[in-house]
Coordinates of C-alpha atoms in Angstrom, one line a residue:
Chain A
M1 CA 53.7 135.8 117.0
D2 CA 53.2 133.1 119.6
L3 CA 54.0 130.6 116.8
L4 CA 57.2 132.4 116.0
L5 CA 58.3 132.4 119.7
Q6 CA 57.4 128.7 119.9
S7 CA 59.6 128.0 116.9
L8 CA 62.4 130.0 118.4
V9 CA 62.4 128.1 121.7
N10 CA 62.3 124.8 119.8
G11 CA 65.2 126.0 117.7
L12 CA 67.2 126.8 120.8
S13 CA 66.5 123.4 122.2
I14 CA 67.6 121.4 119.1
G15 CA 70.4 123.9 118.5
S16 CA 71.8 123.1 122.0
V17 CA 72.0 119.4 121.1
Y18 CA 73.6 120.2 117.7
A19 CA 76.1 122.3 119.7
I20 CA 77.2 119.5 122.1
F21 CA 77.3 117.0 119.2
A22 CA 79.4 119.3 117.0
L23 CA 81.8 120.1 119.9
G24 CA 82.9 116.4 119.8
Y25 CA 83.7 116.9 116.1
T26 CA 85.5 120.1 116.5
L27 CA 87.6 118.9 119.5
V28 CA 89.0 116.1 117.4
F29 CA 89.6 118.4 114.5
S30 CA 91.4 121.0 116.5
I31 CA 93.8 118.4 117.9
L32 CA 94.4 116.2 114.9
G33 CA 93.3 118.3 111.9
I34 CA 91.1 115.5 110.7
I35 CA 87.3 115.0 110.6
N36 CA 86.1 111.8 112.4
F37 CA 83.4 110.5 110.1
A38 CA 82.6 107.7 112.6
H39 CA 81.2 110.4 114.9
G40 CA 77.7 110.0 113.7
A41 CA 77.9 106.2 114.3
V42 CA 79.1 106.9 117.9
F43 CA 76.1 109.2 118.3
T44 CA 73.8 106.3 117.3
L45 CA 75.6 103.9 119.6
G46 CA 75.1 106.2 122.6
A47 CA 71.3 106.2 122.0
Y48 CA 71.3 102.4 121.9
F49 CA 73.5 102.0 125.0
T50 CA 71.3 104.2 127.1
Y51 CA 68.1 102.5 125.8
F52 CA 69.4 99.1 127.0
L53 CA 70.8 100.5 130.2
I54 CA 67.4 101.7 131.4
G55 CA 66.1 98.2 130.8
G56 CA 64.6 98.7 127.3
Q57 CA 63.8 95.5 125.4
N58 CA 65.1 94.9 121.9
N59 CA 62.1 94.7 119.6
G60 CA 64.3 94.5 116.6
T61 CA 64.8 91.3 114.5
G62 CA 68.6 91.2 114.8
L63 CA 70.6 88.4 116.4
L64 CA 69.7 89.7 119.8
A65 CA 66.0 89.9 119.1
G66 CA 64.0 90.3 122.3
A67 CA 67.1 90.7 124.4
Q68 CA 66.9 92.9 127.5
L69 CA 69.3 93.6 130.4
P70 CA 68.2 91.9 133.7
F71 CA 68.3 95.3 135.4
G72 CA 67.1 98.8 134.6
L73 CA 69.1 101.8 135.7
P74 CA 67.5 105.2 136.4
F75 CA 67.7 107.4 133.4
P76 CA 70.2 110.0 134.7
V77 CA 72.7 107.2 135.5
A78 CA 72.0 105.4 132.3
I79 CA 72.6 108.5 130.1
I80 CA 76.0 109.1 131.7
L81 CA 77.0 105.5 131.6
G82 CA 75.7 105.2 128.0
G83 CA 77.8 108.3 127.1
A84 CA 80.8 106.8 128.8
L85 CA 80.5 103.6 126.8
A86 CA 80.2 105.6 123.6
G87 CA 83.3 107.4 124.8
L88 CA 85.2 104.1 125.2
V89 CA 84.1 103.1 121.7
S90 CA 85.5 106.4 120.4
V91 CA 88.8 105.7 122.2
G92 CA 88.8 102.3 120.5
L93 CA 88.3 103.9 117.1
E94 CA 91.2 106.2 117.8
R95 CA 93.4 103.1 118.4
V96 CA 92.2 101.2 115.4
A97 CA 91.4 103.7 112.7
F98 CA 93.5 106.8 113.5
R99 CA 96.7 105.9 115.4
P100 CA 98.3 103.6 112.8
L101 CA 97.8 106.4 110.2
R102 CA 99.1 109.1 112.5
A103 CA 102.2 107.0 113.4
R104 CA 103.1 106.9 109.8
G105 CA 102.3 110.5 109.1
A106 CA 99.9 109.5 106.3
D107 CA 97.7 111.8 104.2
P108 CA 94.8 113.1 106.4
L109 CA 92.4 112.0 103.6
L110 CA 93.2 108.4 104.4
A111 CA 92.0 109.0 108.0
L112 CA 88.7 110.2 106.4
V113 CA 88.4 106.8 104.6
S114 CA 89.4 104.7 107.6
S115 CA 87.0 106.5 109.9
L116 CA 84.2 106.0 107.3
G117 CA 85.1 102.3 107.2
A118 CA 85.0 102.2 111.0
G119 CA 81.6 103.9 111.0
L120 CA 80.3 101.4 108.4
V121 CA 81.4 98.6 110.7
I122 CA 79.6 100.0 113.7
V123 CA 76.4 100.8 111.8
N124 CA 76.2 97.3 110.3
L125 CA 77.1 95.6 113.5
V126 CA 74.2 97.3 115.1
Q127 CA 72.0 96.2 112.3
Y128 CA 73.2 92.7 112.6
L129 CA 72.8 92.4 116.3
I130 CA 69.8 94.7 117.0
G131 CA 68.0 95.0 113.7
A132 CA 66.8 97.9 111.7
E133 CA 63.6 98.5 113.6
I134 CA 62.6 101.7 115.4
L135 CA 63.2 101.7 119.1
S136 CA 61.3 104.2 121.2
Y137 CA 62.2 105.4 124.7
P138 CA 59.4 105.0 127.3
T139 CA 57.4 108.3 127.8
N140 CA 58.4 108.4 131.4
V141 CA 62.2 108.7 131.0
Y142 CA 62.1 112.2 132.4
G143 CA 60.0 111.2 135.4
H144 CA 56.3 111.0 136.3
W145 CA 55.7 114.8 136.2
A146 CA 57.1 115.2 132.7
E147 CA 54.9 112.3 131.5
Q148 CA 51.8 114.0 133.1
H149 CA 52.7 117.3 131.5
P150 CA 53.8 116.6 127.9
S151 CA 53.8 120.3 127.0
L152 CA 54.4 123.4 129.0
N153 CA 53.0 126.9 128.6
L154 CA 55.9 129.3 128.9
G155 CA 53.6 132.3 128.1
T156 CA 50.4 133.5 129.8
A157 CA 46.9 132.0 129.5
S158 CA 45.9 134.7 127.0
F159 CA 49.3 134.5 125.2
P160 CA 50.3 130.9 125.2
I161 CA 53.7 129.6 124.1
Q162 CA 53.3 125.8 124.1
I163 CA 56.6 123.9 124.2
R164 CA 57.1 120.2 124.6
T165 CA 58.4 119.4 128.0
V166 CA 61.0 117.1 126.5
Q167 CA 62.5 120.0 124.6
V168 CA 62.8 122.2 127.7
I169 CA 64.5 119.4 129.6
I170 CA 66.9 118.7 126.7
F171 CA 67.7 122.4 126.5
G172 CA 68.5 122.5 130.2
V173 CA 70.6 119.4 130.1
S174 CA 72.6 120.6 127.1
L175 CA 73.2 124.0 128.7
V176 CA 74.6 122.3 131.8
I177 CA 76.9 120.1 129.7
L178 CA 78.0 123.1 127.6
L179 CA 79.0 125.1 130.7
A180 CA 80.8 122.1 132.2
L181 CA 82.7 121.6 129.0
L182 CA 83.7 125.2 128.7
Y183 CA 84.9 125.0 132.3
L184 CA 86.9 121.9 131.5
I185 CA 88.5 123.3 128.5
N186 CA 89.4 126.8 129.9
R187 CA 89.9 126.2 133.6
T188 CA 91.5 122.7 134.1
K189 CA 94.9 121.4 133.5
M190 CA 93.7 118.8 130.9
G191 CA 91.8 121.6 129.1
K192 CA 94.9 123.7 128.9
A193 CA 96.9 120.7 127.7
M194 CA 94.3 120.1 125.0
Q195 CA 94.6 123.7 123.9
A196 CA 98.4 123.4 123.8
V197 CA 98.3 120.3 121.7
A198 CA 95.8 122.0 119.4
E199 CA 98.1 125.0 119.0
N200 CA 101.2 123.0 118.3
P201 CA 101.7 119.3 119.2
T202 CA 105.5 119.3 119.0
T203 CA 106.0 122.3 121.3
A204 CA 103.3 120.9 123.7
S205 CA 105.2 117.6 124.0
L206 CA 108.5 119.5 124.5
L207 CA 106.8 121.3 127.4
G208 CA 105.9 118.0 129.0
V209 CA 102.4 117.5 127.8
S210 CA 101.7 113.8 127.0
T211 CA 100.3 114.2 123.5
D212 CA 99.0 110.6 123.3
R213 CA 97.1 111.0 126.6
V214 CA 95.6 114.3 125.4
I215 CA 94.5 112.7 122.2
L216 CA 92.9 109.7 124.0
F217 CA 91.1 112.0 126.4
T218 CA 89.9 114.1 123.5
F219 CA 88.4 111.1 121.8
L220 CA 86.8 109.9 125.1
L221 CA 85.3 113.4 125.6
S222 CA 84.1 113.5 121.9
G223 CA 82.5 110.1 122.2
L224 CA 80.9 111.0 125.5
L225 CA 79.4 114.2 123.9
A226 CA 78.2 112.2 120.9
G227 CA 76.6 109.5 123.0
I228 CA 74.8 111.9 125.3
S229 CA 73.5 114.0 122.4
G230 CA 72.4 110.8 120.6
T231 CA 70.4 109.8 123.7
L232 CA 68.9 113.3 124.1
V233 CA 67.7 113.3 120.4
A234 CA 66.4 109.8 120.8
T235 CA 64.2 110.7 123.9
S236 CA 62.7 113.5 121.9
F237 CA 61.9 111.5 118.8
S238 CA 63.0 107.8 118.8
I239 CA 65.9 105.7 117.5
S240 CA 65.0 105.4 113.8
G241 CA 67.4 102.4 113.3
P242 CA 71.2 102.0 112.8
Y243 CA 71.3 104.9 110.4
F244 CA 69.9 107.2 113.0
G245 CA 73.2 109.2 113.3
L246 CA 74.0 109.6 109.7
A247 CA 71.9 112.8 109.1
Y248 CA 73.2 114.3 112.4
G249 CA 76.7 113.4 111.4
L250 CA 76.4 115.4 108.2
K251 CA 74.6 118.3 109.9
G252 CA 77.3 118.3 112.5
L253 CA 79.8 119.0 109.7
A254 CA 77.7 122.0 108.6
V255 CA 77.6 123.2 112.2
I256 CA 81.4 123.1 112.8
V257 CA 82.2 124.8 109.5
L258 CA 79.5 127.4 110.2
G259 CA 81.2 128.4 113.4
G260 CA 84.8 127.9 112.2
L261 CA 86.5 124.5 112.0
G262 CA 88.3 123.7 115.2
D263 CA 86.8 126.6 117.1
I264 CA 85.0 125.7 120.3
G265 CA 82.9 128.8 120.6
G266 CA 82.2 128.6 116.9
A267 CA 80.7 125.1 117.2
V268 CA 78.3 126.3 119.9
L269 CA 77.3 129.3 117.9
G270 CA 77.0 127.2 114.8
G271 CA 74.7 124.8 116.6
F272 CA 72.3 127.5 117.7
V273 CA 72.4 129.2 114.3
L274 CA 71.4 125.9 112.6
G275 CA 68.8 125.0 115.2
L276 CA 67.1 128.4 114.9
A277 CA 67.4 128.5 111.1
E278 CA 65.7 125.1 110.8
A279 CA 63.0 126.1 113.3
L280 CA 62.2 129.2 111.2
V281 CA 61.5 127.3 108.0
P282 CA 57.9 128.1 107.2
G283 CA 55.4 125.2 107.6
E284 CA 54.8 124.7 103.9
Y285 CA 58.5 124.1 103.2
T286 CA 59.2 121.6 106.1
A287 CA 60.1 119.0 103.5
Y288 CA 63.1 121.2 102.7
K289 CA 64.2 121.5 106.3
D290 CA 67.0 119.0 105.9
A291 CA 68.6 121.1 103.2
V292 CA 68.9 124.2 105.4
A293 CA 72.1 122.9 107.1
F294 CA 73.7 122.4 103.7
L295 CA 72.5 125.6 102.2
L296 CA 74.1 127.4 105.2
L297 CA 77.2 125.3 104.8
F298 CA 77.5 126.2 101.1
L299 CA 76.8 129.9 101.7
I300 CA 79.3 130.2 104.5
L301 CA 82.0 128.4 102.5
M302 CA 81.4 130.9 99.6
L303 CA 81.3 134.0 101.7
R304 CA 83.4 133.3 104.7
P305 CA 85.2 130.0 104.5
Q306 CA 86.9 130.5 107.9
G307 CA 83.5 130.4 109.6
L308 CA 81.7 132.9 111.7
L309 CA 84.3 133.0 114.5
G310 CA 87.2 131.4 112.7
R311 CA 90.5 133.1 112.3
R312 CA 91.4 134.1 108.7
L313 CA 93.1 131.3 106.9
I314 CA 96.7 132.2 106.0
Q315 CA 98.2 130.3 103.2
K316 CA 101.8 129.5 103.8
V317 CA 104.2 129.5 100.9
Chain B
M1 CA 80.5 80.3 80.0
E2 CA 77.0 81.1 78.9
A3 CA 75.7 80.4 82.4
F4 CA 78.5 82.6 83.8
F5 CA 77.3 85.6 81.8
Q6 CA 73.7 84.8 82.6
T7 CA 74.4 84.9 86.3
Y8 CA 77.0 87.7 86.4
G9 CA 76.1 89.9 83.5
F10 CA 74.4 92.4 85.7
L11 CA 77.4 92.5 88.0
L12 CA 79.9 92.9 85.2
V13 CA 78.2 95.9 83.7
Y14 CA 77.7 97.4 87.1
M15 CA 81.4 97.0 87.8
C16 CA 82.2 98.9 84.7
L17 CA 79.8 101.6 85.5
Q18 CA 81.3 102.0 89.0
A19 CA 84.8 102.1 87.5
L20 CA 83.6 105.0 85.3
L21 CA 82.3 106.7 88.4
G22 CA 85.6 106.2 90.1
L23 CA 87.3 107.9 87.1
S24 CA 84.8 110.8 87.4
T25 CA 86.2 111.5 91.0
Y26 CA 89.7 110.8 89.9
L27 CA 89.7 113.6 87.2
P28 CA 89.3 116.5 89.7
L29 CA 91.6 114.8 92.1
M30 CA 94.3 114.8 89.4
A31 CA 94.2 118.6 89.7
G32 CA 94.3 118.2 93.5
Q33 CA 90.6 118.9 94.0
L34 CA 89.0 116.5 96.5
S35 CA 85.4 116.5 95.2
L36 CA 82.6 114.4 96.6
A37 CA 80.2 115.7 94.0
S38 CA 80.3 112.8 91.7
S39 CA 77.1 111.3 93.2
G40 CA 75.3 114.6 92.7
F41 CA 76.1 114.7 89.0
Y42 CA 75.4 111.0 88.7
A43 CA 71.9 111.8 90.1
I44 CA 71.4 114.7 87.7
G45 CA 72.4 112.5 84.7
G46 CA 70.1 109.8 85.9
Y47 CA 67.1 112.1 86.2
V48 CA 67.8 113.6 82.8
A49 CA 67.6 110.1 81.2
A50 CA 64.7 109.0 83.4
I51 CA 62.6 112.1 82.7
L52 CA 63.3 112.2 79.0
S53 CA 62.6 108.6 78.4
T54 CA 59.4 108.4 80.4
Q55 CA 57.9 111.7 79.7
V56 CA 59.3 113.2 76.5
F57 CA 60.2 110.3 74.2
H58 CA 57.3 108.0 73.8
T59 CA 58.3 104.7 72.3
S60 CA 57.1 101.1 72.2
G61 CA 59.2 98.0 72.2
A62 CA 63.0 98.2 72.6
Y63 CA 64.2 101.7 73.4
P64 CA 66.1 103.1 70.4
I65 CA 69.9 103.4 71.1
G66 CA 69.9 106.8 69.3
Y67 CA 67.7 108.3 72.0
L68 CA 69.8 106.7 74.7
L69 CA 72.9 108.3 73.2
L70 CA 71.1 111.7 72.9
E71 CA 70.2 111.4 76.6
T72 CA 73.7 110.7 77.7
L73 CA 74.9 113.6 75.7
L74 CA 72.3 116.0 77.3
A75 CA 73.1 114.5 80.7
G76 CA 76.8 115.1 80.3
L77 CA 76.2 118.7 79.0
L78 CA 73.8 119.6 81.8
S79 CA 76.2 118.2 84.5
G80 CA 79.1 120.1 82.9
V81 CA 77.1 123.4 82.9
V82 CA 76.1 122.9 86.6
A83 CA 79.7 122.0 87.4
V84 CA 81.0 125.2 85.9
V85 CA 78.4 127.3 87.7
V86 CA 79.0 125.7 91.0
G87 CA 82.7 125.2 90.4
I88 CA 83.8 128.7 89.8
P89 CA 83.0 129.9 93.3
A90 CA 83.5 126.6 95.1
L91 CA 87.0 125.9 93.7
R92 CA 88.4 128.8 95.6
L93 CA 88.2 126.4 98.5
R94 CA 90.9 123.8 99.1
G95 CA 91.2 120.4 100.7
I96 CA 88.6 119.5 103.2
Y97 CA 86.7 122.7 102.6
L98 CA 86.0 121.8 99.0
A99 CA 85.0 118.3 100.0
L100 CA 82.5 119.8 102.5
A101 CA 81.1 122.2 99.8
T102 CA 80.6 119.3 97.5
I103 CA 78.9 117.3 100.2
A104 CA 76.6 120.3 100.7
M105 CA 75.8 120.4 97.0
V106 CA 75.0 116.6 96.9
E107 CA 72.7 116.9 100.0
I108 CA 70.9 119.9 98.6
L109 CA 70.3 118.1 95.3
R110 CA 69.1 115.1 97.2
V111 CA 66.5 117.0 99.3
V112 CA 65.3 119.0 96.2
S113 CA 64.9 115.8 94.1
L114 CA 63.0 114.2 97.0
N115 CA 60.5 117.0 96.9
L116 CA 59.9 118.0 93.3
S117 CA 57.1 116.3 91.4
I118 CA 59.1 116.1 88.1
T119 CA 61.6 113.8 89.8
G120 CA 58.9 111.6 91.3
G121 CA 59.4 112.7 94.9
A122 CA 60.3 110.0 97.3
V123 CA 59.1 107.2 95.1
G124 CA 61.3 108.3 92.1
I125 CA 60.8 107.4 88.5
F126 CA 60.3 103.8 87.6
G127 CA 59.7 101.7 84.5
I128 CA 62.5 103.3 82.5
A129 CA 62.5 101.8 79.0
Q130 CA 65.1 99.1 78.2
P131 CA 67.2 99.4 75.0
F132 CA 68.7 95.9 75.4
S133 CA 67.0 92.6 76.1
S134 CA 69.4 91.5 78.8
P135 CA 71.7 93.3 81.3
L136 CA 74.7 92.0 79.5
G137 CA 73.6 94.0 76.4
Y138 CA 74.6 97.1 78.2
M139 CA 78.2 95.9 77.9
W140 CA 78.2 96.9 74.2
L141 CA 77.7 100.5 75.5
V142 CA 79.6 100.5 78.8
G143 CA 82.6 98.4 77.8
P144 CA 83.7 100.7 74.9
L145 CA 82.9 103.8 77.0
L146 CA 85.1 102.5 79.8
L147 CA 88.0 101.8 77.4
L148 CA 87.6 105.2 75.7
V149 CA 87.6 107.1 79.0
M150 CA 90.6 105.0 80.3
F151 CA 92.4 105.9 77.0
F152 CA 91.5 109.5 77.4
A153 CA 92.7 109.6 81.0
Y154 CA 95.9 107.8 80.0
R155 CA 96.6 110.4 77.2
L156 CA 95.5 113.2 79.5
E157 CA 98.2 112.3 82.0
G158 CA 100.9 112.9 79.4
S159 CA 99.3 116.0 77.8
R160 CA 99.9 119.6 78.5
I161 CA 96.6 120.0 80.4
G162 CA 97.1 116.8 82.4
R163 CA 100.6 117.9 83.4
A164 CA 99.1 121.3 84.4
F165 CA 96.6 119.3 86.6
I166 CA 99.4 117.4 88.3
A167 CA 101.4 120.5 88.8
L168 CA 98.4 122.1 90.6
R169 CA 98.0 119.0 92.7
E170 CA 101.6 119.0 93.8
D171 CA 101.8 122.8 94.5
E172 CA 99.2 125.3 93.5
L173 CA 101.3 128.4 94.2
A174 CA 104.3 127.1 92.3
A175 CA 102.1 126.1 89.4
D176 CA 100.5 129.5 89.4
A177 CA 103.9 131.1 89.4
M178 CA 104.9 129.0 86.4
G179 CA 102.0 130.5 84.4
I180 CA 99.4 127.8 84.9
N181 CA 95.9 129.4 85.4
P182 CA 94.7 127.6 88.5
T183 CA 91.0 128.6 88.2
Y184 CA 90.7 127.5 84.5
H185 CA 92.4 124.2 85.1
K186 CA 90.6 123.4 88.3
V187 CA 87.2 124.2 86.8
L188 CA 88.1 122.2 83.7
A189 CA 89.0 119.1 85.8
F190 CA 85.9 119.5 87.9
A191 CA 83.7 119.8 84.9
L192 CA 85.3 116.9 83.1
G193 CA 84.6 114.7 86.1
A194 CA 81.0 116.0 86.4
M195 CA 80.3 115.3 82.7
L196 CA 81.5 111.8 83.0
A197 CA 79.4 111.3 86.2
G198 CA 76.3 112.7 84.4
V199 CA 76.8 110.3 81.4
V200 CA 77.2 107.3 83.8
G201 CA 74.1 108.4 85.6
A202 CA 72.1 108.5 82.4
I203 CA 73.2 105.0 81.4
S204 CA 72.6 103.7 85.0
A205 CA 69.1 105.0 85.1
H206 CA 68.2 102.7 82.1
F207 CA 70.3 99.9 83.4
L208 CA 68.7 99.9 86.9
N209 CA 65.2 100.6 85.3
T210 CA 64.4 103.0 88.1
W211 CA 65.8 106.2 89.5
N212 CA 65.2 107.9 92.9
A213 CA 66.8 110.2 95.4
R214 CA 68.7 107.3 97.0
Q215 CA 71.0 107.1 94.0
G216 CA 72.8 110.3 94.7
T217 CA 73.5 110.3 98.4
F218 CA 76.5 110.9 100.7
D219 CA 77.0 107.2 100.9
V220 CA 77.5 107.0 97.2
S221 CA 80.0 109.8 97.2
I222 CA 82.0 108.0 99.9
A223 CA 81.9 104.7 98.1
V224 CA 83.2 106.3 94.9
L225 CA 85.9 108.1 96.9
A226 CA 86.9 104.8 98.3
Y227 CA 87.3 103.4 94.8
V228 CA 89.8 106.1 94.0
L229 CA 91.7 106.0 97.3
I230 CA 91.8 102.2 97.6
G231 CA 92.5 101.6 94.0
G232 CA 95.1 104.3 93.9
S233 CA 94.9 108.0 93.2
R234 CA 98.0 108.4 91.2
S235 CA 97.1 106.8 88.0
F236 CA 93.9 106.2 86.0
A237 CA 94.2 102.5 86.6
G238 CA 93.6 103.0 90.3
P239 CA 89.9 104.1 90.2
V240 CA 89.1 101.5 87.6
L241 CA 90.6 98.7 89.6
G242 CA 89.2 100.1 92.9
G243 CA 85.7 100.5 91.3
M244 CA 85.7 97.0 90.0
V245 CA 87.1 95.2 93.1
L246 CA 85.0 97.1 95.6
T247 CA 81.8 96.6 93.5
A248 CA 82.5 92.9 93.2
L249 CA 83.4 92.6 96.9
P250 CA 79.9 92.3 98.4
E251 CA 79.1 89.6 95.8
V252 CA 82.3 87.7 96.6
L253 CA 81.5 88.0 100.3
R254 CA 78.0 86.9 99.8
P255 CA 78.5 83.6 101.6
L256 CA 79.1 85.7 104.7
K257 CA 75.4 86.8 104.4
D258 CA 74.6 89.6 106.9
L259 CA 78.1 89.9 108.0
R260 CA 79.3 91.0 104.6
F261 CA 78.9 94.8 105.1
I262 CA 80.8 94.6 108.3
V263 CA 83.6 92.9 106.5
D264 CA 83.3 95.5 103.8
G265 CA 83.8 98.3 106.3
L266 CA 86.7 96.5 107.9
L267 CA 88.4 96.0 104.5
L268 CA 87.9 99.8 103.8
M269 CA 89.6 100.6 107.1
L270 CA 92.4 98.1 106.6
A271 CA 93.1 99.2 103.0
A272 CA 93.4 102.9 104.1
I273 CA 95.9 101.9 106.8
Y274 CA 97.9 99.2 105.0
L275 CA 97.6 100.2 101.4
P276 CA 98.1 104.0 101.4
Q277 CA 99.3 104.1 97.8
G278 CA 96.3 102.0 96.7
L279 CA 96.2 98.8 94.8
A280 CA 97.6 100.3 91.5
N281 CA 100.9 101.8 92.5
P282 CA 102.1 104.0 89.7
N283 CA 105.7 103.1 90.4
W284 CA 104.9 99.6 89.0
L285 CA 103.3 101.1 85.9
A286 CA 105.8 103.8 85.3
R287 CA 107.3 103.6 81.8
R288 CA 111.0 103.4 81.5
K289 CA 112.9 106.7 81.2
T290 CA 110.2 108.6 83.1
A291 CA 111.0 109.3 86.7
P292 CA 108.9 107.3 89.3
V293 CA 106.2 109.4 90.9
R294 CA 107.5 110.9 94.0
E295 CA 105.5 110.1 97.1
K296 CA 103.9 113.2 98.5
T297 CA 105.1 114.2 101.9

């Protein structure tokens, strides 16, 4: 029983990271109707940015082997700055890989290919400059206290529920980000503008919404979310190399379809569902854990293609 | 000339194999079905050949061609059966949803093959018997196969079934109203592509001498899709050209050393933006008297 509860809490923790990562995907999809396949690469970049901003040394064998920034920022500042840098990269991607296609009204499939190409460039640039080695965050990123107490007991002495402290912190941070984001989307002018563009870009621009600015902001936000979630995952495990984000990129796809493509609440729900489903995989089948996301994706597409929260798809003649 | 084939024999055969894979993604796309499942069926085909040749048929010396042909036949059949089983429910989905369902299928197959003992787990199967003494020998098998499939695709484009595929691609509802059975034709296009990918996988397993879960990944699906979209998705010449050019590209870019994959990605991006019709534009190939293919709006 305690093991089950332990898995559930772990599932919530990883699920909250999936949720903020997938939100970045779904925001872009709701505005442009395309899937940004470079999102996983931005996730990877965010983890690298933060690693270097806190003063981490490159122990990879790339061109910048042994490089290190002359200063080290405190982690809370670094994760936000790292996320912001990832957001800027994402804006750059929009300019280079999406805008020319959008300007021409090209087939959305081509945006898929150009974003894949952009992701390939980022991943290989990282490999070239940094190297393919594993980079690990120092154990004290979340402060001295968290280092002293690597796991917490959320239950009682007789009924222990042991959780890694990192997971609890990640869960807290993700929840704060989720709430801030929901506020931004539902309560601010920019959020309303985003919803308007998602609903109908032409009408929105007639009503005085600057579509281009909304799109740029969406990419900035999406990159920021990817960068922060990349950093959070990296503090829990480590950066496994330039391909770190690939698996998360694919799982993120499963998450947004699970909830309903382009649906904000759906992405959050999907993230938690996937996190919990993965956590509940019995110990002897852990090797199959990576297939859970895709099994869920396949099932939902068969049974309810519009996703758990999505509106019914109406086919227009 | 001799030296050229000595050095580039492997690459030439590999280019043909990749061109065939491009065609296997092109066939469902002809019927408007964006499938990323080719790499999954490619993996299935490879495992069929790898398991049969290392565990079922015990031979010494050069591997008999007859066995190889039998393997490709079985690989194609098995891929086709899996395609029909997966395809009938999956092909109700359209556009990006179908692409996602096929990505899911490929990933599930990858994780399963990584964990089963019969597929060799993470290590895979190695030491697959060689029917030819040099890589170039495979050209006797792959070359005619490529020509045959190209001829088949060319004839298909003009046939009743091929025109039904194209009608479905242009407008499924209208095609349905005209009496074309969408499910039958979509599953047929999907299964044809799957069988071809399975056959290519079986040959590739021998050609590469080893087979593991890394052969059928999302990356491979994307590479194959790039062959079709960059080569041109409106005629069979597109995927063949795209497959050959993009396979040769890393070799051509070899002097750039570590930078070549970065350039590879850049080219993929630029081609998508500046060559939306692909390298092989059907308007150039259109025979006289037939109307040029209308650009899809």
